[in-house]
Short mmCIF file of C-alpha atoms in Angstrom, two decimals:
data_model
loop_
_atom_site.label_atom_id
_atom_site.label_comp_id
_atom_site.label_asym_id
_atom_site.label_seq_id
_atom_site.Cartn_x
_atom_site.Cartn_y
_atom_site.Cartn_z
CA MET A 1 -24.04 72.69 120.16
CA THR A 2 -27.15 74.19 121.75
CA LEU A 3 -26.54 75.00 125.41
CA LEU A 4 -29.85 76.60 126.40
CA THR A 5 -33.32 76.48 124.86
CA ALA A 6 -36.20 78.75 125.84
CA GLN A 7 -39.56 77.54 124.55
CA GLU A 8 -42.70 79.73 124.48
CA ILE A 9 -41.76 81.69 127.62
CA MET A 10 -44.62 83.64 129.19
CA VAL A 11 -44.16 86.01 132.12
CA ALA A 12 -46.98 87.96 133.76
CA PHE A 13 -47.26 90.33 136.69
CA GLY A 14 -50.80 89.88 137.93
CA PRO A 15 -53.16 90.48 135.00
CA THR A 16 -50.44 92.19 132.96
CA VAL A 17 -48.60 89.93 130.52
CA LEU A 18 -45.05 91.19 130.10
CA MET A 19 -43.98 88.68 127.44
CA ASP A 20 -45.58 85.71 125.74
CA GLY A 21 -44.32 83.11 123.30
CA VAL A 22 -40.63 84.02 123.65
CA SER A 23 -38.47 81.27 122.17
CA LEU A 24 -34.73 81.24 121.48
CA GLN A 25 -31.64 79.02 121.51
CA LEU A 26 -28.13 79.79 122.75
CA ALA A 27 -25.11 77.91 121.42
CA ARG A 28 -21.45 78.09 122.42
CA GLY A 29 -19.84 81.05 120.69
CA ASP A 30 -23.07 83.05 120.36
CA ARG A 31 -22.78 86.75 121.20
CA PHE A 32 -26.22 88.33 121.52
CA ALA A 33 -27.18 91.91 122.35
CA LEU A 34 -30.59 91.85 124.05
CA VAL A 35 -32.38 95.05 123.03
CA GLY A 36 -35.80 96.56 123.53
CA PRO A 37 -37.52 99.61 125.01
CA ASN A 38 -37.41 100.25 128.75
CA GLY A 39 -39.96 98.06 130.47
CA ALA A 40 -39.97 95.41 127.73
CA GLY A 41 -38.68 92.81 130.20
CA LYS A 42 -34.99 92.44 129.34
CA THR A 43 -33.82 91.99 132.94
CA THR A 44 -36.80 89.72 133.66
CA LEU A 45 -35.93 87.55 130.65
CA LEU A 46 -32.31 87.23 131.82
CA SER A 47 -33.38 86.14 135.32
CA THR A 48 -35.79 83.64 133.75
CA LEU A 49 -33.08 82.17 131.51
CA ALA A 50 -30.82 81.93 134.57
CA GLY A 51 -33.43 79.98 136.51
CA GLN A 52 -33.83 82.67 139.15
CA ARG A 53 -37.44 83.26 138.12
CA SER A 54 -39.93 80.61 137.03
CA PRO A 55 -41.89 81.51 133.89
CA ASP A 56 -45.68 81.56 134.05
CA GLY A 57 -45.74 79.57 130.83
CA GLY A 58 -43.27 77.66 128.69
CA GLY A 59 -39.89 76.59 130.00
CA VAL A 60 -36.11 76.76 129.84
CA SER A 61 -33.97 73.64 129.32
CA LEU A 62 -30.20 73.20 129.53
CA ALA A 63 -27.91 70.67 127.92
CA ALA A 64 -26.26 68.23 130.33
CA GLY A 65 -23.65 69.85 132.55
CA VAL A 66 -24.27 73.40 131.30
CA ARG A 67 -23.83 76.14 133.91
CA VAL A 68 -25.49 79.55 133.63
CA GLY A 69 -24.07 82.70 135.19
CA LEU A 70 -26.05 85.93 135.69
CA HIS A 71 -24.40 89.23 136.54
CA ASP A 72 -26.15 90.57 139.63
CA GLN A 73 -26.03 94.38 139.67
CA ARG A 74 -27.18 94.52 143.29
CA PRO A 75 -25.41 91.70 145.14
CA ALA A 76 -25.70 91.34 148.89
CA ARG A 77 -22.83 92.84 150.84
CA SER A 78 -20.37 90.47 152.44
CA PRO A 79 -17.60 90.66 155.05
CA LEU A 80 -15.38 88.54 152.78
CA PRO A 81 -12.23 90.06 151.31
CA LEU A 82 -12.68 91.19 147.71
CA ARG A 83 -10.50 88.48 146.17
CA GLU A 84 -12.23 85.72 148.14
CA PHE A 85 -15.68 87.17 147.30
CA ALA A 86 -14.88 87.13 143.57
CA ALA A 87 -13.25 83.69 143.60
CA PRO A 88 -15.28 80.76 142.18
CA GLN A 89 -16.54 78.31 144.79
CA GLU A 90 -15.84 75.06 142.93
CA PRO A 91 -12.01 75.15 142.88
CA GLN A 92 -11.94 76.31 146.49
CA LEU A 93 -14.09 73.35 147.57
CA ILE A 94 -12.00 70.94 145.49
CA GLU A 95 -8.74 72.20 146.98
CA ALA A 96 -10.17 72.02 150.50
CA ARG A 97 -11.15 68.37 149.95
CA MET A 98 -7.75 67.59 148.41
CA ARG A 99 -6.04 68.94 151.53
CA GLU A 100 -8.22 66.64 153.64
CA LEU A 101 -7.26 63.65 151.48
CA GLU A 102 -3.57 64.56 151.69
CA GLN A 103 -3.84 64.38 155.46
CA LEU A 104 -5.60 60.99 155.22
CA MET A 105 -2.90 59.67 152.86
CA ALA A 106 -0.24 60.84 155.32
CA GLU A 107 -2.01 58.70 157.91
CA GLY A 108 -1.82 55.68 155.59
CA GLN A 109 -5.35 55.59 154.16
CA ASP A 110 -5.89 54.62 150.52
CA VAL A 111 -7.77 57.56 148.96
CA LEU A 112 -5.58 57.93 145.89
CA ASP A 113 -8.41 57.28 143.41
CA GLU A 114 -10.58 60.04 144.85
CA TYR A 115 -7.58 62.35 144.95
CA GLY A 116 -6.90 61.69 141.25
CA ASN A 117 -10.51 62.40 140.36
CA LEU A 118 -10.38 65.67 142.26
CA GLN A 119 -7.18 66.62 140.47
CA ALA A 120 -8.94 66.09 137.14
CA ASP A 121 -11.86 68.21 138.35
CA LEU A 122 -9.49 70.97 139.43
CA ASP A 123 -7.79 70.97 136.02
CA ARG A 124 -11.21 71.26 134.39
CA VAL A 125 -12.06 74.43 136.33
CA GLY A 126 -8.72 76.16 135.83
CA GLY A 127 -6.22 74.24 137.90
CA HIS A 128 -4.14 75.89 140.58
CA THR A 129 -3.97 79.14 138.61
CA TRP A 130 -7.48 80.23 139.58
CA THR A 131 -6.20 82.67 142.21
CA GLU A 132 -4.12 84.51 139.60
CA ASP A 133 -7.07 84.41 137.20
CA VAL A 134 -9.21 86.15 139.82
CA SER A 135 -6.52 88.76 140.39
CA ARG A 136 -6.32 89.37 136.63
CA LEU A 137 -10.09 89.87 136.45
CA LEU A 138 -10.07 92.33 139.34
CA ARG A 139 -7.23 94.32 137.80
CA GLY A 140 -8.97 94.34 134.43
CA LEU A 141 -12.15 95.71 135.99
CA GLY A 142 -10.29 98.59 137.60
CA PHE A 143 -9.44 97.39 141.11
CA GLU A 144 -6.04 98.14 142.65
CA GLU A 145 -3.91 95.44 144.27
CA SER A 146 -4.33 97.25 147.59
CA GLN A 147 -8.08 96.54 147.46
CA PHE A 148 -7.86 92.77 147.03
CA GLU A 149 -8.02 92.10 150.78
CA GLN A 150 -10.53 94.87 151.47
CA PRO A 151 -13.85 93.61 152.93
CA VAL A 152 -16.61 93.77 150.33
CA ASP A 153 -19.02 95.49 152.72
CA THR A 154 -16.70 98.51 152.76
CA LEU A 155 -16.82 98.98 148.97
CA SER A 156 -18.83 101.71 147.29
CA GLY A 157 -21.97 100.80 145.34
CA GLY A 158 -20.14 101.01 142.02
CA GLU A 159 -17.24 98.92 143.31
CA LEU A 160 -19.67 96.31 144.61
CA THR A 161 -21.25 96.03 141.15
CA ARG A 162 -17.80 95.55 139.60
CA ALA A 163 -16.96 92.93 142.22
CA ALA A 164 -20.13 91.02 141.28
CA LEU A 165 -19.10 91.17 137.62
CA ALA A 166 -15.67 89.78 138.48
CA ARG A 167 -17.31 86.94 140.43
CA VAL A 168 -19.57 85.80 137.57
CA LEU A 169 -16.67 85.98 135.09
CA ALA A 170 -14.38 84.02 137.43
CA ASP A 171 -16.96 81.24 137.65
CA ARG A 172 -16.52 80.54 133.90
CA PRO A 173 -20.16 79.64 133.10
CA ASP A 174 -21.13 78.06 129.79
CA VAL A 175 -23.91 80.64 129.36
CA LEU A 176 -23.06 84.16 130.54
CA LEU A 177 -25.90 86.67 131.02
CA LEU A 178 -24.75 90.25 131.55
CA ASP A 179 -27.14 93.03 132.58
CA GLU A 180 -25.53 96.44 131.97
CA PRO A 181 -21.98 95.18 132.60
CA THR A 182 -20.37 98.50 131.64
CA ASN A 183 -22.08 100.39 134.46
CA HIS A 184 -19.38 101.83 136.76
CA LEU A 185 -16.57 100.85 134.36
CA ASP A 186 -14.20 103.45 132.95
CA LEU A 187 -13.06 103.44 129.32
CA VAL A 188 -10.00 101.30 130.02
CA ALA A 189 -12.04 98.65 131.85
CA ILE A 190 -14.76 98.64 129.15
CA ASP A 191 -12.10 98.02 126.49
CA TRP A 192 -10.59 95.24 128.61
CA LEU A 193 -14.00 93.59 129.14
CA ALA A 194 -14.77 93.67 125.41
CA GLY A 195 -11.49 91.88 124.71
CA TYR A 196 -12.10 89.33 127.47
CA LEU A 197 -15.56 88.44 126.15
CA SER A 198 -14.27 88.05 122.60
CA GLU A 199 -12.02 85.20 123.76
CA LEU A 200 -14.55 83.50 126.04
CA ASP A 201 -15.66 79.99 125.10
CA ALA A 202 -19.30 80.46 126.09
CA ALA A 203 -22.65 81.78 124.92
CA VAL A 204 -23.04 85.42 125.96
CA VAL A 205 -26.16 87.60 126.16
CA VAL A 206 -25.62 91.29 126.95
CA VAL A 207 -28.05 94.05 127.90
CA THR A 208 -26.30 97.38 127.50
CA HIS A 209 -26.96 100.98 126.52
CA ASP A 210 -23.34 101.31 125.39
CA ARG A 211 -23.62 101.06 121.60
CA TRP A 212 -19.86 100.78 121.07
CA PHE A 213 -19.65 97.89 123.52
CA ALA A 214 -22.61 96.08 121.91
CA GLU A 215 -21.19 96.63 118.42
CA THR A 216 -17.75 95.39 119.49
CA THR A 217 -18.79 92.31 121.44
CA CYS A 218 -22.01 91.07 119.79
CA SER A 219 -22.58 89.46 116.40
CA ALA A 220 -26.35 88.99 116.73
CA VAL A 221 -29.36 90.70 118.30
CA ILE A 222 -32.34 89.48 120.29
CA GLU A 223 -35.10 92.07 120.02
CA LEU A 224 -37.66 92.01 122.83
CA SER A 225 -40.66 94.17 122.03
CA ALA A 226 -44.41 94.11 122.59
CA GLY A 227 -44.05 90.86 124.54
CA HIS A 228 -42.35 88.94 121.74
CA ALA A 229 -38.76 88.18 120.79
CA ARG A 230 -37.05 87.74 117.45
CA VAL A 231 -33.44 86.99 116.55
CA PHE A 232 -31.45 89.01 114.02
CA ARG A 233 -28.14 87.60 112.82
CA GLY A 234 -25.90 90.60 112.37
CA THR A 235 -24.28 93.47 114.24
CA LEU A 236 -26.20 96.14 116.10
CA THR A 237 -25.60 98.60 113.26
CA GLU A 238 -26.96 96.13 110.70
CA TYR A 239 -29.96 95.42 112.94
CA ARG A 240 -30.77 99.12 113.28
CA ALA A 241 -30.54 99.58 109.51
CA GLN A 242 -32.91 96.63 108.99
CA GLN A 243 -35.21 98.00 111.67
CA ALA A 244 -35.42 101.35 109.85
CA VAL A 245 -36.26 99.61 106.55
CA GLU A 246 -38.98 97.53 108.23
CA ALA A 247 -40.47 100.59 109.91
CA LEU A 248 -40.63 102.47 106.61
CA THR A 249 -42.15 99.47 104.79
CA ALA A 250 -44.76 98.96 107.50
CA GLN A 251 -45.65 102.65 107.53
CA ARG A 252 -46.18 102.64 103.78
CA GLN A 253 -48.36 99.54 104.08
CA VAL A 254 -50.53 101.25 106.70
CA GLU A 255 -50.82 104.34 104.51
CA ARG A 256 -51.93 102.19 101.53
CA TRP A 257 -54.56 100.49 103.69
CA GLN A 258 -55.78 103.83 105.00
CA THR A 259 -56.06 105.20 101.45
CA GLU A 260 -58.05 102.15 100.34
CA ALA A 261 -60.31 102.40 103.40
CA ALA A 262 -60.99 106.07 102.65
CA ARG A 263 -61.85 105.20 98.99
CA LEU A 264 -64.31 102.50 100.07
CA GLN A 265 -65.86 104.81 102.66
CA ARG A 266 -66.44 107.52 100.05
CA PHE A 267 -68.21 105.01 97.77
CA VAL A 268 -70.41 103.82 100.63
CA ASP A 269 -71.29 107.39 101.67
CA ARG A 270 -72.19 108.32 98.11
CA PHE A 271 -74.18 105.31 96.91
CA SER A 272 -75.58 103.57 100.00
CA ALA A 273 -79.08 104.99 99.41
CA GLY A 274 -79.13 105.14 95.59
CA THR A 275 -79.40 102.79 92.64
CA ARG A 276 -75.97 101.34 93.44
CA SER A 277 -76.86 100.44 97.03
CA ARG A 278 -76.14 96.73 96.42
CA GLN A 279 -72.62 97.62 95.31
CA ALA A 280 -72.33 99.92 98.33
CA GLN A 281 -73.25 97.04 100.63
CA SER A 282 -70.48 94.90 99.14
CA ARG A 283 -68.10 97.79 99.76
CA VAL A 284 -69.26 97.90 103.40
CA LYS A 285 -68.27 94.26 103.83
CA ALA A 286 -64.94 94.89 102.15
CA LEU A 287 -64.36 97.92 104.40
CA GLU A 288 -65.18 95.93 107.54
CA LYS A 289 -62.78 93.17 106.50
CA LEU A 290 -60.05 95.70 105.70
CA ARG A 291 -60.42 97.45 109.05
CA GLU A 292 -60.41 94.11 110.86
CA HIS A 293 -56.94 93.29 109.55
CA MET A 294 -55.48 96.78 109.27
CA PRO A 295 -52.81 97.48 111.93
CA GLN A 296 -53.62 100.38 114.18
CA HIS A 297 -50.00 101.50 114.51
CA VAL A 298 -46.50 100.74 113.34
CA ASP A 299 -44.60 99.09 116.19
CA HIS A 300 -41.15 100.46 115.31
CA ALA A 301 -42.42 103.95 114.69
CA ALA A 302 -44.55 103.98 117.83
CA ARG A 303 -41.70 103.37 120.23
CA ARG A 304 -41.32 106.14 122.72
CA ARG A 305 -38.19 108.21 122.40
CA MET A 306 -36.83 110.74 124.81
CA ARG A 307 -37.32 114.23 123.43
CA PHE A 308 -36.55 117.56 125.04
CA GLN A 309 -35.91 121.08 123.90
CA LEU A 310 -33.66 123.58 125.59
CA PRO A 311 -34.89 127.16 125.75
CA PRO A 312 -33.14 129.56 123.36
CA VAL A 313 -30.36 131.69 124.81
CA GLY A 314 -28.85 134.89 123.57
CA ARG A 315 -25.33 135.22 122.33
CA THR A 316 -22.78 134.85 125.11
CA ALA A 317 -19.07 135.38 125.49
CA ARG A 318 -16.61 133.30 123.45
CA VAL A 319 -15.01 131.80 126.59
CA GLN A 320 -17.64 129.91 128.58
CA LEU A 321 -15.40 128.38 131.24
CA GLN A 322 -11.83 129.07 132.23
CA ALA A 323 -9.98 127.30 135.03
CA GLU A 324 -6.47 127.83 136.33
CA GLY A 325 -4.45 126.07 139.02
CA ILE A 326 -7.19 123.63 140.02
CA ARG A 327 -6.37 120.94 142.55
CA VAL A 328 -8.95 118.32 143.46
CA GLY A 329 -8.92 115.82 146.32
CA TYR A 330 -9.87 114.96 149.86
CA ASP A 331 -7.20 113.69 152.25
CA HIS A 332 -4.91 113.35 149.24
CA GLU A 333 -4.73 115.04 145.87
CA LEU A 334 -6.69 113.31 143.10
CA LEU A 335 -5.77 115.54 140.19
CA ALA A 336 -4.25 118.87 139.32
CA ALA A 337 -5.14 120.88 136.21
CA ARG A 338 -2.89 123.77 135.28
CA GLU A 339 -5.33 125.44 132.91
CA PHE A 340 -8.17 124.66 130.54
CA VAL A 341 -10.68 126.69 128.60
CA VAL A 342 -14.09 125.78 127.18
CA GLU A 343 -15.27 128.04 124.38
CA GLN A 344 -18.75 128.68 123.01
CA GLY A 345 -20.06 125.77 120.93
CA GLU A 346 -17.53 123.22 122.20
CA THR A 347 -18.57 119.84 123.59
CA VAL A 348 -16.04 118.42 126.03
CA VAL A 349 -15.64 114.82 127.21
CA LEU A 350 -14.20 114.40 130.70
CA ALA A 351 -12.52 110.98 130.65
CA GLY A 352 -10.31 109.11 133.10
CA ARG A 353 -10.02 106.02 135.27
CA ASN A 354 -12.48 105.34 138.08
CA GLY A 355 -11.54 107.25 141.20
CA CYS A 356 -9.34 109.83 139.47
CA GLY A 357 -11.63 112.73 140.47
CA LYS A 358 -13.94 113.36 137.48
CA THR A 359 -17.15 113.79 139.52
CA THR A 360 -15.31 115.77 142.19
CA LEU A 361 -13.97 118.09 139.51
CA MET A 362 -17.47 118.57 138.08
CA HIS A 363 -18.81 119.49 141.52
CA GLY A 364 -15.95 121.92 141.98
CA LEU A 365 -16.54 123.60 138.63
CA HIS A 366 -20.28 123.89 139.40
CA ALA A 367 -19.65 125.38 142.83
CA GLY A 368 -16.90 127.68 141.57
#
């Protein structure tokens, strides 16, 4: 069943057209990775699909009763406790109304039909277990039980982003749009989120730079590039392989066209003023037509990639870094490392749960 349809979406910022003619459909069970170069409009497309931004052309339509949830990376701060901030509004409103009806029934009023309808609505949105569901989401995203009653406006920026992710997941939308959901998640939380999304009965679109996460959670790709979108049915790895084949094929096509154009140009240069000038004129027309349709670049090959080169260094000692008896913390100890050594040529990954002291350790090693 199609939940959301985008038809010929066009978005412009002043005279600059960011995207034009973007069309796609989302059905329950779809798992799309939304990919494209920086600045292609991925975040803008998500906000347009969510109805937070009106397109300058085309439109977005939803099937009856479909709810769309967008992960907001920069939510407004709130004095609400974390668990209440993350909790979905619908079951809270239903329960509040049910309590009012219970009081009316105690006073002898006949509101049983409305109460029964509300009970059915509550069952539809998760029943009375929604509070435990919210707690499970918060734990999965790396929050401690001791933080559940902490005011949201006292959270760090990374914690606030995770709280916003918990809130959109708790709302159980039919279409879930996630913009960099793994930001500020540690490895344990990323693994938990991948498992959670695999079991979700919804259409999911994910923007992420985490290739493992995209490969694990997504079975199709929406490519947004040069203002247009296309859908590839397959994993991110399969998409990248297909992309490489297309880039090579297109490059060879351009090279063939360039070779033919050079051949025609040589003929024109040689015979335009001689006895074969009539044939040269026909070649001029052919050359003009060829140049009119010849692509000026290969889109895949022309994408900008980050490149840098480190200056060469001379041979250094075998042991590059040696630490002994390190203790890291502020008012309490975060971690203690008896000893570790980094040797020349080694690449080390510093992994651990959020808040365990990784960044603090890095600062300490740099200062020491």
